[in-house]
């Protein structure tokens, strides 16, 4: 059996991503791997992404809704990184050629106007630093077989990061975040419904959680960054040939063409 280290786990996760190869979770072989170690591994993979020229575009939260927590069997919200290599333009299809088993989920997204620094930031204070609110769709892609992981595994894996796209409508942070609803349609059929209330009761709570968590690692949220507040509903498979639409009540629609098999 392999003896893993934080460094070799980081190497293996990035290799799985580059080679589109899934694997069993590390905690099967290294049960002592905990969430704190998962974040150190996540920081190391971010360092390597930046070394190869990627730029941070923001942060993403994971497992902020009960729907996601129950589906993934992990009840700890988590924080991870977005880079420009993950950003999709409107109309770009899901990059199937680069992903293992992508799924799509609807997100309420904050675009930051001001720098946000914790600790002790409340949801209200966090919201005061937001410039605009937008709809988003995240394309998640776990490096773990069948998306089976513990909290430590998924934190190390940058919370199943894959790609993301933003909708075109921009609204003020004072909008009704809690009441904003979304329907997820696959080929025209509604398969999930959720509201902003599903995201920790209020997506602003997710933003506060992110900045307070980042502060424990000496980090802040920077102006211009996007913050994906977490899947509002369970995700749907991005089956090649299908179209996924996230239809929000006031934030517009985000449509994703799921592309063709590579
Ligand atoms: O694979 C996963 O579902 C873990 C990441 C969670 C992403 C989210 O809840 O937005
Ligand atoms: Mg997400």
PDB file of C-alpha atoms and ligand atoms in Angstrom:
ATOM      1  CA  UNK A   1       0.000   0.000   0.000  1.00  0.00           C
ATOM      2  CA  UNK A   2       1.257   3.512  -0.828  1.00  0.00           C
ATOM      3  CA  UNK A   3       2.431   5.644   2.082  1.00  0.00           C
ATOM      4  CA  UNK A   4       0.897   9.024   1.355  1.00  0.00           C
ATOM      5  CA  UNK A   5       2.171  12.444   2.357  1.00  0.00           C
ATOM      6  CA  UNK A   6       0.458  15.804   1.895  1.00  0.00           C
ATOM      7  CA  UNK A   7       2.853  16.507  -0.965  1.00  0.00           C
ATOM      8  CA  UNK A   8       2.225  13.211  -2.761  1.00  0.00           C
ATOM      9  CA  UNK A   9      -1.561  13.553  -2.351  1.00  0.00           C
ATOM     10  CA  UNK A  10      -1.343  17.006  -3.988  1.00  0.00           C
ATOM     11  CA  UNK A  11       0.680  15.502  -6.838  1.00  0.00           C
ATOM     12  CA  UNK A  12      -1.751  12.623  -7.303  1.00  0.00           C
ATOM     13  CA  UNK A  13      -4.838  14.869  -7.292  1.00  0.00           C
ATOM     14  CA  UNK A  14      -3.396  17.142  -9.979  1.00  0.00           C
ATOM     15  CA  UNK A  15      -2.290  14.090 -11.999  1.00  0.00           C
ATOM     16  CA  UNK A  16      -5.811  12.618 -11.797  1.00  0.00           C
ATOM     17  CA  UNK A  17      -7.194  15.944 -13.017  1.00  0.00           C
ATOM     18  CA  UNK A  18      -4.705  16.179 -15.913  1.00  0.00           C
ATOM     19  CA  UNK A  19      -5.172  12.547 -16.924  1.00  0.00           C
ATOM     20  CA  UNK A  20      -8.974  12.478 -16.350  1.00  0.00           C
ATOM     21  CA  UNK A  21      -8.502   9.545 -14.022  1.00  0.00           C
ATOM     22  CA  UNK A  22     -10.614   8.882 -10.953  1.00  0.00           C
ATOM     23  CA  UNK A  23      -9.403   7.023  -7.877  1.00  0.00           C
ATOM     24  CA  UNK A  24     -10.553   5.802  -4.494  1.00  0.00           C
ATOM     25  CA  UNK A  25     -10.484   8.260  -1.635  1.00  0.00           C
ATOM     26  CA  UNK A  26      -7.211   8.764   0.228  1.00  0.00           C
ATOM     27  CA  UNK A  27      -8.768   8.231   3.654  1.00  0.00           C
ATOM     28  CA  UNK A  28      -9.194   4.528   2.728  1.00  0.00           C
ATOM     29  CA  UNK A  29      -5.393   4.273   2.759  1.00  0.00           C
ATOM     30  CA  UNK A  30      -4.627   7.133   5.157  1.00  0.00           C
ATOM     31  CA  UNK A  31      -7.413   7.245   7.791  1.00  0.00           C
ATOM     32  CA  UNK A  32      -5.583   9.923   9.822  1.00  0.00           C
ATOM     33  CA  UNK A  33      -5.949  12.427   6.963  1.00  0.00           C
ATOM     34  CA  UNK A  34      -8.108  15.148   8.519  1.00  0.00           C
ATOM     35  CA  UNK A  35      -9.772  18.358   7.335  1.00  0.00           C
ATOM     36  CA  UNK A  36      -6.848  20.533   8.467  1.00  0.00           C
ATOM     37  CA  UNK A  37      -4.473  18.412   6.364  1.00  0.00           C
ATOM     38  CA  UNK A  38      -7.030  18.566   3.536  1.00  0.00           C
ATOM     39  CA  UNK A  39      -6.782  22.374   3.547  1.00  0.00           C
ATOM     40  CA  UNK A  40      -2.970  22.244   3.526  1.00  0.00           C
ATOM     41  CA  UNK A  41      -3.138  19.940   0.491  1.00  0.00           C
ATOM     42  CA  UNK A  42      -5.666  22.278  -1.149  1.00  0.00           C
ATOM     43  CA  UNK A  43      -3.259  25.212  -0.558  1.00  0.00           C
ATOM     44  CA  UNK A  44      -0.434  23.228  -2.130  1.00  0.00           C
ATOM     45  CA  UNK A  45      -2.480  22.383  -5.236  1.00  0.00           C
ATOM     46  CA  UNK A  46      -3.444  26.071  -5.490  1.00  0.00           C
ATOM     47  CA  UNK A  47       0.234  27.037  -5.238  1.00  0.00           C
ATOM     48  CA  UNK A  48       1.023  24.671  -8.106  1.00  0.00           C
ATOM     49  CA  UNK A  49      -1.891  25.995 -10.204  1.00  0.00           C
ATOM     50  CA  UNK A  50      -0.560  29.555  -9.712  1.00  0.00           C
ATOM     51  CA  UNK A  51       2.988  28.419 -10.530  1.00  0.00           C
ATOM     52  CA  UNK A  52       1.756  27.176 -13.878  1.00  0.00           C
ATOM     53  CA  UNK A  53       0.217  30.549 -14.624  1.00  0.00           C
ATOM     54  CA  UNK A  54      -3.391  30.328 -13.419  1.00  0.00           C
ATOM     55  CA  UNK A  55      -4.865  33.363 -11.666  1.00  0.00           C
ATOM     56  CA  UNK A  56      -7.271  33.274  -8.720  1.00  0.00           C
ATOM     57  CA  UNK A  57     -10.735  34.498  -9.743  1.00  0.00           C
ATOM     58  CA  UNK A  58     -12.457  33.823  -6.449  1.00  0.00           C
ATOM     59  CA  UNK A  59     -13.584  31.251  -3.951  1.00  0.00           C
ATOM     60  CA  UNK A  60     -16.312  28.682  -3.835  1.00  0.00           C
ATOM     61  CA  UNK A  61     -18.197  27.168  -0.989  1.00  0.00           C
ATOM     62  CA  UNK A  62     -19.290  23.580  -0.960  1.00  0.00           C
ATOM     63  CA  UNK A  63     -21.914  21.653   0.944  1.00  0.00           C
ATOM     64  CA  UNK A  64     -23.806  24.710   2.175  1.00  0.00           C
ATOM     65  CA  UNK A  65     -27.204  23.153   1.443  1.00  0.00           C
ATOM     66  CA  UNK A  66     -28.861  20.175   3.091  1.00  0.00           C
ATOM     67  CA  UNK A  67     -29.585  18.748  -0.378  1.00  0.00           C
ATOM     68  CA  UNK A  68     -25.865  18.631  -1.169  1.00  0.00           C
ATOM     69  CA  UNK A  69     -24.829  17.464   2.292  1.00  0.00           C
ATOM     70  CA  UNK A  70     -27.259  14.552   2.231  1.00  0.00           C
ATOM     71  CA  UNK A  71     -26.326  13.496  -1.305  1.00  0.00           C
ATOM     72  CA  UNK A  72     -22.575  13.586  -0.617  1.00  0.00           C
ATOM     73  CA  UNK A  73     -22.820  12.179   2.931  1.00  0.00           C
ATOM     74  CA  UNK A  74     -20.697  15.042   4.312  1.00  0.00           C
ATOM     75  CA  UNK A  75     -22.280  17.684   6.546  1.00  0.00           C
ATOM     76  CA  UNK A  76     -19.397  20.178   6.821  1.00  0.00           C
ATOM     77  CA  UNK A  77     -19.525  23.291   4.615  1.00  0.00           C
ATOM     78  CA  UNK A  78     -16.148  23.877   2.971  1.00  0.00           C
ATOM     79  CA  UNK A  79     -14.187  26.509   1.091  1.00  0.00           C
ATOM     80  CA  UNK A  80     -12.066  26.115  -2.053  1.00  0.00           C
ATOM     81  CA  UNK A  81     -10.527  28.081  -4.913  1.00  0.00           C
ATOM     82  CA  UNK A  82     -11.593  29.254  -8.364  1.00  0.00           C
ATOM     83  CA  UNK A  83      -9.072  30.154 -11.058  1.00  0.00           C
ATOM     84  CA  UNK A  84      -9.305  31.596 -14.542  1.00  0.00           C
ATOM     85  CA  UNK A  85      -8.704  28.122 -15.973  1.00  0.00           C
ATOM     86  CA  UNK A  86     -12.102  27.106 -14.553  1.00  0.00           C
ATOM     87  CA  UNK A  87     -14.090  30.081 -15.914  1.00  0.00           C
ATOM     88  CA  UNK A  88     -16.411  29.448 -18.864  1.00  0.00           C
ATOM     89  CA  UNK A  89     -17.813  32.197 -21.086  1.00  0.00           C
ATOM     90  CA  UNK A  90     -21.560  32.275 -21.731  1.00  0.00           C
ATOM     91  CA  UNK A  91     -22.357  29.740 -24.450  1.00  0.00           C
ATOM     92  CA  UNK A  92     -19.187  27.688 -23.991  1.00  0.00           C
ATOM     93  CA  UNK A  93     -20.066  23.999 -23.622  1.00  0.00           C
ATOM     94  CA  UNK A  94     -19.072  21.852 -20.668  1.00  0.00           C
ATOM     95  CA  UNK A  95     -15.424  20.935 -21.416  1.00  0.00           C
ATOM     96  CA  UNK A  96     -16.020  17.188 -21.457  1.00  0.00           C
ATOM     97  CA  UNK A  97     -12.527  16.608 -22.927  1.00  0.00           C
ATOM     98  CA  UNK A  98     -10.974  17.896 -19.686  1.00  0.00           C
ATOM     99  CA  UNK A  99     -13.324  16.419 -17.085  1.00  0.00           C
ATOM    100  CA  UNK A 100     -13.968  12.965 -15.614  1.00  0.00           C
ATOM    101  CA  UNK A 101     -17.672  12.839 -14.702  1.00  0.00           C
ATOM    102  CA  UNK A 102     -18.994  16.417 -14.590  1.00  0.00           C
ATOM    103  CA  UNK A 103     -22.177  17.420 -12.808  1.00  0.00           C
ATOM    104  CA  UNK A 104     -23.925  20.812 -12.848  1.00  0.00           C
ATOM    105  CA  UNK A 105     -25.462  22.677  -9.912  1.00  0.00           C
ATOM    106  CA  UNK A 106     -27.112  26.103  -9.503  1.00  0.00           C
ATOM    107  CA  UNK A 107     -25.407  28.761  -7.400  1.00  0.00           C
ATOM    108  CA  UNK A 108     -26.070  32.285  -6.158  1.00  0.00           C
ATOM    109  CA  UNK A 109     -22.876  34.234  -6.850  1.00  0.00           C
ATOM    110  CA  UNK A 110     -21.473  37.377  -5.273  1.00  0.00           C
ATOM    111  CA  UNK A 111     -19.077  39.632  -7.175  1.00  0.00           C
ATOM    112  CA  UNK A 112     -17.049  41.519  -4.570  1.00  0.00           C
ATOM    113  CA  UNK A 113     -16.679  45.310  -4.658  1.00  0.00           C
ATOM    114  CA  UNK A 114     -14.545  45.686  -1.513  1.00  0.00           C
ATOM    115  CA  UNK A 115     -11.864  43.680   0.224  1.00  0.00           C
ATOM    116  CA  UNK A 116     -13.391  41.552   2.965  1.00  0.00           C
ATOM    117  CA  UNK A 117     -11.228  40.622   5.935  1.00  0.00           C
ATOM    118  CA  UNK A 118     -12.195  38.526   8.962  1.00  0.00           C
ATOM    119  CA  UNK A 119     -12.359  37.248  11.715  1.00  0.00           C
ATOM    120  CA  UNK A 120     -15.747  37.920  13.196  1.00  0.00           C
ATOM    121  CA  UNK A 121     -17.504  39.014   9.985  1.00  0.00           C
ATOM    122  CA  UNK A 122     -21.310  38.781  10.101  1.00  0.00           C
ATOM    123  CA  UNK A 123     -23.543  38.086   7.108  1.00  0.00           C
ATOM    124  CA  UNK A 124     -24.636  41.733   7.119  1.00  0.00           C
ATOM    125  CA  UNK A 125     -21.031  42.993   7.135  1.00  0.00           C
ATOM    126  CA  UNK A 126     -20.107  40.514   4.402  1.00  0.00           C
ATOM    127  CA  UNK A 127     -22.969  41.667   2.201  1.00  0.00           C
ATOM    128  CA  UNK A 128     -21.839  45.292   2.560  1.00  0.00           C
ATOM    129  CA  UNK A 129     -18.663  44.381   0.611  1.00  0.00           C
ATOM    130  CA  UNK A 130     -20.594  42.877  -2.320  1.00  0.00           C
ATOM    131  CA  UNK A 131     -20.873  44.733  -5.620  1.00  0.00           C
ATOM    132  CA  UNK A 132     -23.390  42.636  -7.515  1.00  0.00           C
ATOM    133  CA  UNK A 133     -25.286  39.367  -7.252  1.00  0.00           C
ATOM    134  CA  UNK A 134     -25.439  37.014 -10.229  1.00  0.00           C
ATOM    135  CA  UNK A 135     -26.731  33.585 -11.085  1.00  0.00           C
ATOM    136  CA  UNK A 136     -24.192  30.854 -11.658  1.00  0.00           C
ATOM    137  CA  UNK A 137     -23.834  27.247 -12.639  1.00  0.00           C
ATOM    138  CA  UNK A 138     -20.935  25.247 -11.272  1.00  0.00           C
ATOM    139  CA  UNK A 139     -19.612  22.210 -13.126  1.00  0.00           C
ATOM    140  CA  UNK A 140     -18.227  20.001 -10.372  1.00  0.00           C
ATOM    141  CA  UNK A 141     -15.891  17.109 -11.142  1.00  0.00           C
ATOM    142  CA  UNK A 142     -14.564  14.934  -8.328  1.00  0.00           C
ATOM    143  CA  UNK A 143     -11.280  13.105  -8.678  1.00  0.00           C
ATOM    144  CA  UNK A 144     -12.844  10.373  -6.510  1.00  0.00           C
ATOM    145  CA  UNK A 145     -14.629   7.417  -8.029  1.00  0.00           C
ATOM    146  CA  UNK A 146     -18.409   7.852  -7.953  1.00  0.00           C
ATOM    147  CA  UNK A 147     -17.978  11.125  -5.985  1.00  0.00           C
ATOM    148  CA  UNK A 148     -17.337   9.022  -2.827  1.00  0.00           C
ATOM    149  CA  UNK A 149     -15.283  10.959  -0.259  1.00  0.00           C
ATOM    150  CA  UNK A 150     -15.001  12.212   3.312  1.00  0.00           C
ATOM    151  CA  UNK A 151     -14.763  15.902   4.257  1.00  0.00           C
ATOM    152  CA  UNK A 152     -10.940  15.685   4.351  1.00  0.00           C
ATOM    153  CA  UNK A 153     -10.765  14.054   0.894  1.00  0.00           C
ATOM    154  CA  UNK A 154     -13.048  16.596  -0.765  1.00  0.00           C
ATOM    155  CA  UNK A 155     -11.333  19.589   0.846  1.00  0.00           C
ATOM    156  CA  UNK A 156      -7.991  18.288  -0.471  1.00  0.00           C
ATOM    157  CA  UNK A 157      -9.608  17.930  -3.918  1.00  0.00           C
ATOM    158  CA  UNK A 158     -10.503  21.652  -3.991  1.00  0.00           C
ATOM    159  CA  UNK A 159     -14.168  20.786  -3.380  1.00  0.00           C
ATOM    160  CA  UNK A 160     -14.569  18.956  -6.697  1.00  0.00           C
ATOM    161  CA  UNK A 161     -13.693  22.054  -8.723  1.00  0.00           C
ATOM    162  CA  UNK A 162     -14.201  21.815 -12.467  1.00  0.00           C
ATOM    163  CA  UNK A 163     -15.642  24.873 -14.172  1.00  0.00           C
ATOM    164  CA  UNK A 164     -18.186  27.625 -13.627  1.00  0.00           C
ATOM    165  CA  UNK A 165     -20.229  30.096 -15.633  1.00  0.00           C
ATOM    166  CA  UNK A 166     -22.075  33.243 -14.589  1.00  0.00           C
ATOM    167  CA  UNK A 167     -25.428  34.524 -15.805  1.00  0.00           C
ATOM    168  CA  UNK A 168     -25.772  37.903 -17.489  1.00  0.00           C
ATOM    169  CA  UNK A 169     -28.134  39.602 -14.994  1.00  0.00           C
ATOM    170  CA  UNK A 170     -26.570  41.748 -12.263  1.00  0.00           C
ATOM    171  CA  UNK A 171     -28.584  42.711  -9.179  1.00  0.00           C
ATOM    172  CA  UNK A 172     -27.966  44.750  -6.049  1.00  0.00           C
ATOM    173  CA  UNK A 173     -26.901  42.927  -2.860  1.00  0.00           C
ATOM    174  CA  UNK A 174     -30.069  44.254  -1.189  1.00  0.00           C
ATOM    175  CA  UNK A 175     -32.223  41.934  -3.335  1.00  0.00           C
ATOM    176  CA  UNK A 176     -34.230  39.134  -1.718  1.00  0.00           C
ATOM    177  CA  UNK A 177     -31.440  36.551  -1.541  1.00  0.00           C
ATOM    178  CA  UNK A 178     -33.413  34.181   0.641  1.00  0.00           C
ATOM    179  CA  UNK A 179     -36.480  34.156  -1.608  1.00  0.00           C
ATOM    180  CA  UNK A 180     -34.585  33.872  -4.908  1.00  0.00           C
ATOM    181  CA  UNK A 181     -35.634  30.558  -6.418  1.00  0.00           C
ATOM    182  CA  UNK A 182     -34.193  28.317  -9.082  1.00  0.00           C
ATOM    183  CA  UNK A 183     -35.388  25.436 -11.200  1.00  0.00           C
ATOM    184  CA  UNK A 184     -32.871  23.077 -12.770  1.00  0.00           C
ATOM    185  CA  UNK A 185     -34.034  21.696 -16.104  1.00  0.00           C
ATOM    186  CA  UNK A 186     -32.437  18.860 -18.038  1.00  0.00           C
ATOM    187  CA  UNK A 187     -33.543  18.852 -21.674  1.00  0.00           C
ATOM    188  CA  UNK A 188     -36.521  20.976 -20.714  1.00  0.00           C
ATOM    189  CA  UNK A 189     -37.681  18.893 -17.756  1.00  0.00           C
ATOM    190  CA  UNK A 190     -37.551  20.317 -14.227  1.00  0.00           C
ATOM    191  CA  UNK A 191     -35.502  17.982 -12.042  1.00  0.00           C
ATOM    192  CA  UNK A 192     -34.657  20.162  -9.007  1.00  0.00           C
ATOM    193  CA  UNK A 193     -36.044  23.254  -7.301  1.00  0.00           C
ATOM    194  CA  UNK A 194     -34.437  25.301  -4.533  1.00  0.00           C
ATOM    195  CA  UNK A 195     -34.259  28.789  -3.067  1.00  0.00           C
ATOM    196  CA  UNK A 196     -31.594  31.003  -1.510  1.00  0.00           C
ATOM    197  CA  UNK A 197     -32.891  29.890   1.885  1.00  0.00           C
ATOM    198  CA  UNK A 198     -31.429  26.472   1.113  1.00  0.00           C
ATOM    199  CA  UNK A 199     -27.924  27.971   1.267  1.00  0.00           C
ATOM    200  CA  UNK A 200     -27.274  28.115   5.028  1.00  0.00           C
ATOM    201  CA  UNK A 201     -30.586  29.986   5.443  1.00  0.00           C
ATOM    202  CA  UNK A 202     -29.158  32.943   3.455  1.00  0.00           C
ATOM    203  CA  UNK A 203     -26.301  33.000   0.881  1.00  0.00           C
ATOM    204  CA  UNK A 204     -24.810  35.951   2.796  1.00  0.00           C
ATOM    205  CA  UNK A 205     -24.150  33.497   5.652  1.00  0.00           C
ATOM    206  CA  UNK A 206     -22.075  31.433   3.218  1.00  0.00           C
ATOM    207  CA  UNK A 207     -20.030  34.504   2.288  1.00  0.00           C
ATOM    208  CA  UNK A 208     -19.410  35.238   5.983  1.00  0.00           C
ATOM    209  CA  UNK A 209     -18.450  31.618   6.550  1.00  0.00           C
ATOM    210  CA  UNK A 210     -15.958  31.763   3.681  1.00  0.00           C
ATOM    211  CA  UNK A 211     -14.192  34.904   4.861  1.00  0.00           C
ATOM    212  CA  UNK A 212     -14.101  33.782   8.493  1.00  0.00           C
ATOM    213  CA  UNK A 213     -12.688  30.425   7.432  1.00  0.00           C
ATOM    214  CA  UNK A 214     -10.081  32.017   5.147  1.00  0.00           C
ATOM    215  CA  UNK A 215      -8.988  34.262   8.036  1.00  0.00           C
ATOM    216  CA  UNK A 216      -7.925  31.195  10.010  1.00  0.00           C
ATOM    217  CA  UNK A 217      -5.357  30.731   7.227  1.00  0.00           C
ATOM    218  CA  UNK A 218      -4.418  34.434   7.082  1.00  0.00           C
ATOM    219  CA  UNK A 219      -6.376  35.055   3.861  1.00  0.00           C
ATOM    220  CA  UNK A 220      -9.006  37.580   2.764  1.00  0.00           C
ATOM    221  CA  UNK A 221     -11.532  37.939  -0.070  1.00  0.00           C
ATOM    222  CA  UNK A 222     -10.326  40.460  -2.644  1.00  0.00           C
ATOM    223  CA  UNK A 223     -12.218  43.076  -4.738  1.00  0.00           C
ATOM    224  CA  UNK A 224     -13.365  41.659  -8.075  1.00  0.00           C
ATOM    225  CA  UNK A 225     -13.391  38.072  -6.861  1.00  0.00           C
ATOM    226  CA  UNK A 226     -16.463  35.946  -7.439  1.00  0.00           C
ATOM    227  CA  UNK A 227     -17.853  33.871  -4.600  1.00  0.00           C
ATOM    228  CA  UNK A 228     -19.931  30.807  -5.474  1.00  0.00           C
ATOM    229  CA  UNK A 229     -22.020  30.300  -2.362  1.00  0.00           C
ATOM    230  CA  UNK A 230     -22.612  26.560  -2.865  1.00  0.00           C
ATOM    231  CA  UNK A 231     -24.934  24.311  -4.805  1.00  0.00           C
ATOM    232  CA  UNK A 232     -28.533  25.253  -3.931  1.00  0.00           C
ATOM    233  CA  UNK A 233     -29.832  21.825  -4.982  1.00  0.00           C
ATOM    234  CA  UNK A 234     -28.341  18.454  -5.747  1.00  0.00           C
ATOM    235  CA  UNK A 235     -26.258  18.441  -8.938  1.00  0.00           C
ATOM    236  CA  UNK A 236     -27.269  16.779 -12.227  1.00  0.00           C
ATOM    237  CA  UNK A 237     -24.958  14.809 -14.507  1.00  0.00           C
ATOM    238  CA  UNK A 238     -23.720  16.818 -17.498  1.00  0.00           C
ATOM    239  CA  UNK A 239     -24.528  14.010 -19.906  1.00  0.00           C
ATOM    240  CA  UNK A 240     -22.996  14.708 -23.342  1.00  0.00           C
ATOM    241  CA  UNK A 241     -25.704  15.762 -25.774  1.00  0.00           C
ATOM    242  CA  UNK A 242     -27.969  17.186 -23.070  1.00  0.00           C
ATOM    243  CA  UNK A 243     -28.654  20.784 -22.040  1.00  0.00           C
ATOM    244  CA  UNK A 244     -28.904  21.920 -18.421  1.00  0.00           C
ATOM    245  CA  UNK A 245     -30.680  25.189 -17.659  1.00  0.00           C
ATOM    246  CA  UNK A 246     -30.657  26.868 -14.233  1.00  0.00           C
ATOM    247  CA  UNK A 247     -33.725  29.158 -14.350  1.00  0.00           C
ATOM    248  CA  UNK A 248     -33.688  31.714 -11.524  1.00  0.00           C
ATOM    249  CA  UNK A 249     -36.702  33.775 -10.452  1.00  0.00           C
ATOM    250  CA  UNK A 250     -35.062  37.218 -10.896  1.00  0.00           C
ATOM    251  CA  UNK A 251     -31.411  36.503 -11.780  1.00  0.00           C
ATOM    252  CA  UNK A 252     -32.146  35.116 -15.231  1.00  0.00           C
ATOM    253  CA  UNK A 253     -31.117  31.811 -16.779  1.00  0.00           C
ATOM    254  CA  UNK A 254     -27.792  30.055 -17.107  1.00  0.00           C
ATOM    255  CA  UNK A 255     -27.834  27.455 -19.845  1.00  0.00           C
ATOM    256  CA  UNK A 256     -25.093  24.886 -20.302  1.00  0.00           C
ATOM    257  CA  UNK A 257     -24.697  22.807 -23.436  1.00  0.00           C
ATOM    258  CA  UNK A 258     -23.180  19.600 -22.079  1.00  0.00           C
ATOM    259  CA  UNK A 259     -21.105  19.106 -25.208  1.00  0.00           C
ATOM    260  CA  UNK A 260     -20.287  15.894 -26.960  1.00  0.00           C
ATOM    261  CA  UNK A 261     -18.159  12.969 -25.857  1.00  0.00           C
ATOM    262  CA  UNK A 262     -14.545  13.809 -26.642  1.00  0.00           C
TER     263      UNK A 262
HETATM  264  O1  LIG B   1     -18.616  17.029  -5.112  1.00  0.00           O
HETATM  265  C1  LIG B   1     -19.273  17.760  -4.364  1.00  0.00           C
HETATM  266  O2  LIG B   1     -20.496  17.826  -4.395  1.00  0.00           O
HETATM  267  C2  LIG B   1     -18.493  18.532  -3.350  1.00  0.00           C
HETATM  268  C3  LIG B   1     -18.456  19.965  -3.691  1.00  0.00           C
HETATM  269  C4  LIG B   1     -19.707  20.627  -3.275  1.00  0.00           C
HETATM  270  C5  LIG B   1     -20.013  21.769  -4.144  1.00  0.00           C
HETATM  271  C6  LIG B   1     -21.203  22.572  -3.647  1.00  0.00           C
HETATM  272  O3  LIG B   1     -21.891  22.187  -2.697  1.00  0.00           O
HETATM  273  O4  LIG B   1     -21.422  23.638  -4.212  1.00  0.00           O
HETATM  274 MG1  LIG B   2     -20.838  24.269  -6.058  1.00  0.00          MG
END
